[in-house]
GROMACS .gro file of C-alpha atoms in nm:
model
  346
    1UNK     CA    1  10.215   8.854   8.019
    2UNK     CA    2   9.943   8.597   8.073
    3UNK     CA    3   9.830   8.373   7.779
    4UNK     CA    4   9.498   8.454   7.616
    5UNK     CA    5   9.360   8.114   7.754
    6UNK     CA    6   9.402   8.257   8.104
    7UNK     CA    7   9.252   8.595   8.014
    8UNK     CA    8   8.926   8.461   7.888
    9UNK     CA    9   8.672   8.241   8.064
   10UNK     CA   10   8.636   7.863   7.990
   11UNK     CA   11   8.367   7.954   7.735
   12UNK     CA   12   8.620   8.110   7.498
   13UNK     CA   13   8.621   7.902   7.177
   14UNK     CA   14   8.935   7.692   7.115
   15UNK     CA   15   9.043   7.473   6.826
   16UNK     CA   16   9.354   7.272   6.737
   17UNK     CA   17   9.465   7.094   6.420
   18UNK     CA   18   9.771   6.871   6.374
   19UNK     CA   19   9.941   6.723   6.075
   20UNK     CA   20  10.284   6.578   5.980
   21UNK     CA   21  10.492   6.784   5.742
   22UNK     CA   22  10.558   6.596   5.411
   23UNK     CA   23  10.802   6.651   5.134
   24UNK     CA   24  10.549   6.845   4.925
   25UNK     CA   25  10.539   7.106   5.212
   26UNK     CA   26  10.921   7.183   5.177
   27UNK     CA   27  11.094   7.472   5.014
   28UNK     CA   28  11.393   7.413   4.778
   29UNK     CA   29  11.630   7.346   5.080
   30UNK     CA   30  11.408   7.114   5.266
   31UNK     CA   31  11.256   7.326   5.545
   32UNK     CA   32  10.889   7.371   5.556
   33UNK     CA   33  10.772   7.643   5.326
   34UNK     CA   34  10.675   7.967   5.512
   35UNK     CA   35  10.361   7.988   5.304
   36UNK     CA   36  10.259   7.645   5.408
   37UNK     CA   37  10.273   7.748   5.777
   38UNK     CA   38  10.076   8.071   5.693
   39UNK     CA   39   9.813   7.858   5.515
   40UNK     CA   40   9.777   7.626   5.818
   41UNK     CA   41   9.747   7.931   6.051
   42UNK     CA   42   9.460   8.068   5.836
   43UNK     CA   43   9.287   7.732   5.809
   44UNK     CA   44   9.273   7.712   6.186
   45UNK     CA   45   9.155   8.066   6.220
   46UNK     CA   46   8.882   8.017   5.951
   47UNK     CA   47   8.749   7.699   6.123
   48UNK     CA   48   8.726   7.847   6.476
   49UNK     CA   49   8.579   8.177   6.333
   50UNK     CA   50   8.318   8.002   6.122
   51UNK     CA   51   8.218   7.772   6.400
   52UNK     CA   52   8.181   8.048   6.648
   53UNK     CA   53   7.981   8.276   6.412
   54UNK     CA   54   7.734   7.989   6.346
   55UNK     CA   55   7.661   7.923   6.719
   56UNK     CA   56   7.341   8.133   6.692
   57UNK     CA   57   7.038   8.064   6.497
   58UNK     CA   58   6.974   8.265   6.178
   59UNK     CA   59   7.186   8.315   5.862
   60UNK     CA   60   7.476   8.053   5.814
   61UNK     CA   61   7.793   8.227   5.737
   62UNK     CA   62   8.161   8.172   5.653
   63UNK     CA   63   8.436   8.369   5.834
   64UNK     CA   64   8.639   8.559   5.575
   65UNK     CA   65   8.995   8.674   5.660
   66UNK     CA   66   9.034   9.058   5.671
   67UNK     CA   67   9.372   9.106   5.824
   68UNK     CA   68   9.675   8.924   5.971
   69UNK     CA   69   9.887   9.120   6.216
   70UNK     CA   70  10.267   9.089   6.225
   71UNK     CA   71  10.373   8.722   6.234
   72UNK     CA   72  10.726   8.625   6.339
   73UNK     CA   73  10.887   8.292   6.229
   74UNK     CA   74  11.065   8.206   6.550
   75UNK     CA   75  11.224   7.865   6.444
   76UNK     CA   76  11.215   7.667   6.127
   77UNK     CA   77  11.003   7.364   6.089
   78UNK     CA   78  11.144   7.059   5.917
   79UNK     CA   79  10.990   6.770   5.700
   80UNK     CA   80  10.880   6.483   5.937
   81UNK     CA   81  10.794   6.695   6.226
   82UNK     CA   82  10.421   6.740   6.337
   83UNK     CA   83  10.275   7.083   6.329
   84UNK     CA   84  10.041   7.165   6.618
   85UNK     CA   85   9.819   7.468   6.536
   86UNK     CA   86   9.612   7.606   6.815
   87UNK     CA   87   9.350   7.879   6.772
   88UNK     CA   88   9.159   8.077   7.026
   89UNK     CA   89   8.912   8.353   6.990
   90UNK     CA   90   9.034   8.655   7.198
   91UNK     CA   91   8.794   8.930   7.109
   92UNK     CA   92   8.472   8.986   6.922
   93UNK     CA   93   8.317   9.307   6.792
   94UNK     CA   94   7.975   9.335   6.643
   95UNK     CA   95   8.108   9.222   6.297
   96UNK     CA   96   8.446   9.080   6.343
   97UNK     CA   97   8.648   8.820   6.528
   98UNK     CA   98   8.998   8.822   6.658
   99UNK     CA   99   9.173   8.492   6.666
  100UNK     CA  100   9.509   8.418   6.836
  101UNK     CA  101   9.707   8.121   6.673
  102UNK     CA  102  10.003   7.945   6.812
  103UNK     CA  103  10.219   7.690   6.599
  104UNK     CA  104  10.440   7.429   6.773
  105UNK     CA  105  10.668   7.188   6.592
  106UNK     CA  106  10.709   6.838   6.740
  107UNK     CA  107  10.997   6.601   6.665
  108UNK     CA  108  10.825   6.268   6.689
  109UNK     CA  109  11.147   6.093   6.730
  110UNK     CA  110  11.264   6.282   7.041
  111UNK     CA  111  10.940   6.441   7.154
  112UNK     CA  112  11.091   6.782   7.161
  113UNK     CA  113  10.853   7.074   7.092
  114UNK     CA  114  10.917   7.436   6.990
  115UNK     CA  115  10.693   7.738   6.937
  116UNK     CA  116  10.765   7.837   6.575
  117UNK     CA  117  10.495   8.095   6.513
  118UNK     CA  118  10.239   8.321   6.685
  119UNK     CA  119   9.986   8.516   6.487
  120UNK     CA  120   9.673   8.735   6.534
  121UNK     CA  121   9.398   8.720   6.264
  122UNK     CA  122   9.083   8.922   6.214
  123UNK     CA  123   8.778   8.769   6.046
  124UNK     CA  124   8.448   8.904   5.923
  125UNK     CA  125   8.137   8.665   5.870
  126UNK     CA  126   7.957   8.680   5.542
  127UNK     CA  127   7.620   8.524   5.491
  128UNK     CA  128   7.597   8.217   5.271
  129UNK     CA  129   7.262   8.346   5.129
  130UNK     CA  130   7.395   8.697   5.040
  131UNK     CA  131   7.770   8.725   5.001
  132UNK     CA  132   7.745   9.105   5.052
  133UNK     CA  133   7.575   9.073   5.387
  134UNK     CA  134   7.791   9.078   5.702
  135UNK     CA  135   7.631   8.883   5.984
  136UNK     CA  136   7.649   8.969   6.359
  137UNK     CA  137   7.912   8.795   6.565
  138UNK     CA  138   7.813   8.624   6.892
  139UNK     CA  139   8.000   8.773   7.187
  140UNK     CA  140   8.246   8.586   7.409
  141UNK     CA  141   8.282   8.625   7.780
  142UNK     CA  142   8.589   8.797   7.933
  143UNK     CA  143   8.745   8.731   8.273
  144UNK     CA  144   8.725   9.110   8.348
  145UNK     CA  145   8.627   9.435   8.174
  146UNK     CA  146   8.997   9.533   8.127
  147UNK     CA  147   9.055   9.236   7.888
  148UNK     CA  148   8.756   9.339   7.681
  149UNK     CA  149   8.882   9.705   7.677
  150UNK     CA  150   9.221   9.585   7.558
  151UNK     CA  151   9.056   9.391   7.280
  152UNK     CA  152   8.857   9.685   7.173
  153UNK     CA  153   9.184   9.898   7.144
  154UNK     CA  154   9.337   9.624   6.928
  155UNK     CA  155   9.026   9.625   6.709
  156UNK     CA  156   9.021  10.003   6.662
  157UNK     CA  157   9.391  10.009   6.589
  158UNK     CA  158   9.380   9.730   6.314
  159UNK     CA  159   9.065   9.896   6.148
  160UNK     CA  160   9.245  10.226   6.126
  161UNK     CA  161   9.553  10.083   5.979
  162UNK     CA  162   9.366   9.867   5.736
  163UNK     CA  163   9.177  10.180   5.596
  164UNK     CA  164   9.503  10.382   5.578
  165UNK     CA  165   9.678  10.097   5.385
  166UNK     CA  166   9.395  10.056   5.144
  167UNK     CA  167   9.414  10.430   5.048
  168UNK     CA  168   9.788  10.420   5.015
  169UNK     CA  169   9.830  10.130   4.786
  170UNK     CA  170   9.697  10.220   4.447
  171UNK     CA  171  10.008  10.161   4.229
  172UNK     CA  172  10.019   9.870   3.994
  173UNK     CA  173  10.357   9.689   3.954
  174UNK     CA  174  10.451   9.599   3.603
  175UNK     CA  175  10.580   9.251   3.558
  176UNK     CA  176  10.949   9.212   3.466
  177UNK     CA  177  11.001   8.950   3.181
  178UNK     CA  178  11.311   8.728   3.159
  179UNK     CA  179  11.466   8.916   2.864
  180UNK     CA  180  11.407   9.247   3.037
  181UNK     CA  181  11.594   9.128   3.350
  182UNK     CA  182  11.918   9.100   3.162
  183UNK     CA  183  11.901   9.482   3.109
  184UNK     CA  184  11.873   9.543   3.484
  185UNK     CA  185  12.170   9.591   3.713
  186UNK     CA  186  12.207   9.337   3.992
  187UNK     CA  187  12.092   9.440   4.345
  188UNK     CA  188  11.850   9.691   4.200
  189UNK     CA  189  11.470   9.685   4.270
  190UNK     CA  190  11.407   9.618   3.900
  191UNK     CA  191  11.647   9.315   3.886
  192UNK     CA  192  11.484   9.122   4.168
  193UNK     CA  193  11.116   9.232   4.113
  194UNK     CA  194  10.895   8.932   4.041
  195UNK     CA  195  10.533   8.843   3.947
  196UNK     CA  196  10.322   8.534   3.949
  197UNK     CA  197   9.992   8.484   3.774
  198UNK     CA  198   9.735   8.234   3.905
  199UNK     CA  199   9.376   8.149   3.799
  200UNK     CA  200   9.145   8.104   4.102
  201UNK     CA  201   8.983   7.765   4.075
  202UNK     CA  202   8.727   7.578   4.290
  203UNK     CA  203   8.998   7.417   4.518
  204UNK     CA  204   9.125   7.761   4.608
  205UNK     CA  205   8.790   7.873   4.734
  206UNK     CA  206   8.559   7.869   5.036
  207UNK     CA  207   8.189   7.770   5.040
  208UNK     CA  208   8.116   8.124   4.906
  209UNK     CA  209   8.327   8.075   4.593
  210UNK     CA  210   8.582   8.332   4.715
  211UNK     CA  211   8.955   8.246   4.761
  212UNK     CA  212   9.082   8.122   5.098
  213UNK     CA  213   9.309   8.372   5.268
  214UNK     CA  214   9.560   8.104   5.325
  215UNK     CA  215   9.593   8.024   4.949
  216UNK     CA  216   9.658   8.389   4.885
  217UNK     CA  217   9.920   8.419   5.163
  218UNK     CA  218  10.107   8.104   5.030
  219UNK     CA  219  10.135   8.260   4.689
  220UNK     CA  220  10.248   8.592   4.836
  221UNK     CA  221  10.517   8.411   5.029
  222UNK     CA  222  10.637   8.235   4.723
  223UNK     CA  223  10.673   8.561   4.526
  224UNK     CA  224  10.854   8.728   4.817
  225UNK     CA  225  11.084   8.435   4.842
  226UNK     CA  226  11.174   8.459   4.469
  227UNK     CA  227  11.253   8.833   4.508
  228UNK     CA  228  11.473   8.757   4.803
  229UNK     CA  229  11.651   8.476   4.630
  230UNK     CA  230  11.710   8.675   4.323
  231UNK     CA  231  11.864   8.955   4.522
  232UNK     CA  232  12.096   8.733   4.735
  233UNK     CA  233  12.135   8.421   4.517
  234UNK     CA  234  12.151   8.213   4.840
  235UNK     CA  235  11.919   8.010   5.059
  236UNK     CA  236  11.654   8.247   5.200
  237UNK     CA  237  11.387   8.194   5.471
  238UNK     CA  238  11.088   8.393   5.587
  239UNK     CA  239  11.175   8.584   5.911
  240UNK     CA  240  10.849   8.764   5.958
  241UNK     CA  241  10.535   8.908   5.789
  242UNK     CA  242  10.405   9.257   5.867
  243UNK     CA  243  10.031   9.305   5.871
  244UNK     CA  244   9.853   9.143   5.565
  245UNK     CA  245   9.543   9.349   5.475
  246UNK     CA  246   9.268   9.184   5.265
  247UNK     CA  247   9.093   9.484   5.112
  248UNK     CA  248   8.853   9.310   4.878
  249UNK     CA  249   8.733   8.953   4.819
  250UNK     CA  250   8.868   8.762   4.524
  251UNK     CA  251   8.602   8.543   4.340
  252UNK     CA  252   8.645   8.202   4.167
  253UNK     CA  253   8.749   8.258   3.809
  254UNK     CA  254   8.949   8.571   3.872
  255UNK     CA  255   9.312   8.582   3.748
  256UNK     CA  256   9.530   8.718   4.017
  257UNK     CA  257   9.872   8.878   3.971
  258UNK     CA  258  10.096   8.850   4.284
  259UNK     CA  259  10.378   9.094   4.256
  260UNK     CA  260  10.679   9.172   4.487
  261UNK     CA  261  10.956   9.418   4.503
  262UNK     CA  262  11.244   9.492   4.737
  263UNK     CA  263  11.190   9.799   4.947
  264UNK     CA  264  11.461   9.791   5.210
  265UNK     CA  265  11.769   9.600   5.306
  266UNK     CA  266  11.957   9.602   5.635
  267UNK     CA  267  12.285   9.418   5.706
  268UNK     CA  268  12.106   9.090   5.766
  269UNK     CA  269  11.748   9.128   5.633
  270UNK     CA  270  11.540   9.221   5.330
  271UNK     CA  271  11.189   9.377   5.329
  272UNK     CA  272  10.972   9.286   5.019
  273UNK     CA  273  10.650   9.461   4.946
  274UNK     CA  274  10.389   9.227   4.795
  275UNK     CA  275  10.056   9.315   4.619
  276UNK     CA  276   9.782   9.090   4.490
  277UNK     CA  277   9.572   9.238   4.205
  278UNK     CA  278   9.255   9.057   4.082
  279UNK     CA  279   9.131   9.066   3.731
  280UNK     CA  280   8.766   8.916   3.688
  281UNK     CA  281   8.753   8.709   3.366
  282UNK     CA  282   8.376   8.673   3.343
  283UNK     CA  283   8.281   9.012   3.483
  284UNK     CA  284   8.559   9.202   3.303
  285UNK     CA  285   8.364   9.533   3.311
  286UNK     CA  286   8.431   9.550   3.686
  287UNK     CA  287   8.805   9.593   3.605
  288UNK     CA  288   9.124   9.505   3.786
  289UNK     CA  289   9.152   9.585   4.157
  290UNK     CA  290   9.397   9.574   4.449
  291UNK     CA  291   9.295   9.297   4.679
  292UNK     CA  292   9.570   9.229   4.925
  293UNK     CA  293   9.894   9.405   5.048
  294UNK     CA  294  10.166   9.311   5.284
  295UNK     CA  295  10.545   9.337   5.370
  296UNK     CA  296  10.754   9.014   5.406
  297UNK     CA  297  11.103   9.005   5.574
  298UNK     CA  298  11.351   8.752   5.473
  299UNK     CA  299  11.699   8.658   5.588
  300UNK     CA  300  11.987   8.500   5.392
  301UNK     CA  301  12.141   8.173   5.514
  302UNK     CA  302  12.448   7.966   5.431
  303UNK     CA  303  12.449   7.580   5.400
  304UNK     CA  304  12.479   7.540   5.780
  305UNK     CA  305  12.160   7.771   5.823
  306UNK     CA  306  12.372   8.058   5.965
  307UNK     CA  307  12.284   8.402   5.867
  308UNK     CA  308  12.480   8.582   5.585
  309UNK     CA  309  12.519   8.951   5.512
  310UNK     CA  310  12.261   9.084   5.270
  311UNK     CA  311  12.395   9.275   4.963
  312UNK     CA  312  12.283   9.645   4.992
  313UNK     CA  313  11.995   9.753   4.765
  314UNK     CA  314  12.092   9.985   4.488
  315UNK     CA  315  11.831  10.262   4.464
  316UNK     CA  316  11.719  10.433   4.153
  317UNK     CA  317  11.505  10.754   4.179
  318UNK     CA  318  11.316  10.929   4.452
  319UNK     CA  319  11.040  10.688   4.471
  320UNK     CA  320  11.263  10.399   4.557
  321UNK     CA  321  11.454  10.618   4.800
  322UNK     CA  322  11.125  10.706   4.974
  323UNK     CA  323  11.012  10.347   4.994
  324UNK     CA  324  11.361  10.259   5.133
  325UNK     CA  325  11.327  10.524   5.420
  326UNK     CA  326  10.973  10.403   5.500
  327UNK     CA  327  11.113  10.045   5.518
  328UNK     CA  328  11.405  10.155   5.744
  329UNK     CA  329  11.153  10.326   5.981
  330UNK     CA  330  10.952   9.996   6.000
  331UNK     CA  331  11.275   9.796   6.058
  332UNK     CA  332  11.396  10.025   6.343
  333UNK     CA  333  11.051  10.022   6.500
  334UNK     CA  334  11.039   9.646   6.486
  335UNK     CA  335  11.393   9.628   6.626
  336UNK     CA  336  11.311   9.853   6.917
  337UNK     CA  337  10.998   9.655   7.000
  338UNK     CA  338  11.189   9.323   6.997
  339UNK     CA  339  11.455   9.467   7.236
  340UNK     CA  340  11.186   9.610   7.474
  341UNK     CA  341  11.010   9.263   7.482
  342UNK     CA  342  11.341   9.092   7.547
  343UNK     CA  343  11.420   9.320   7.846
  344UNK     CA  344  11.071   9.275   7.977
  345UNK     CA  345  11.101   8.899   7.978
  346UNK     CA  346  11.441   8.896   8.147
   0.00000   0.00000   0.00000
């Protein structure tokens, strides 16, 4: 398959950011935190999306993250390496932008480079004068009509799935306190279930005063990692993230509750469902609402970074069984897709 840079004309917007990975980017075992990489991916996407949407005269706007397609963590990144994050706009509709992002790690001692991540993000531009107004997106040029048609199909597919996910996810996860955890049986959903509470401040926000998508994703990855570690009690790393859907904007001053629960385990992986619920402090009359949803997949590693078997999830009740079967279907679908891609590339 040709890279997107070959599919589009030279006029397709492109952007790259680079920075060295420092100790404060690390997880507890020294690798770069998966949430840090997700945040860099979103930063690159936001910059190129905002730049492109402001190439026309008229309302100035900021590109807000609406969705992140499945993202695989192909290789770990280590402290001291340089992250090269490249972003390119691959499709535009009237009110949205598709951005393709590739992340490479560079060992500056040896010069060796590896592709660690590839991601597809969708942005919607909101006017700076009126945060409820979505501005029009300038079109890009395609090398041929087929590429535009393929982009349109991706756009329609993500739009439909985003709407279906928004309707499905209405349940609020109750936080499990430390004393309560001692009453839960190990390897159950209730035992590893975790929540994090965070007040959205100015440093978390865009020019609009709404939270950056990358900030939210980093917190989601932290919670998912806690759930995985509590289940395995080993070193765990992010293997992939299924589509992250941003249903509603989160404003400065909101208190967000990021909650995660185990939904499925295979022999070598764990799927964790993560919700973000926002609670406006100043405008309390608006009530709490579901803002973001996603599924994270983690694997368990030993001290030599070799994969370990994952303890089976102990299910309690019909709802947990139903979520487990749904997770199993996603796992099998993803596995089949990986095998098909592997055969295609041979």
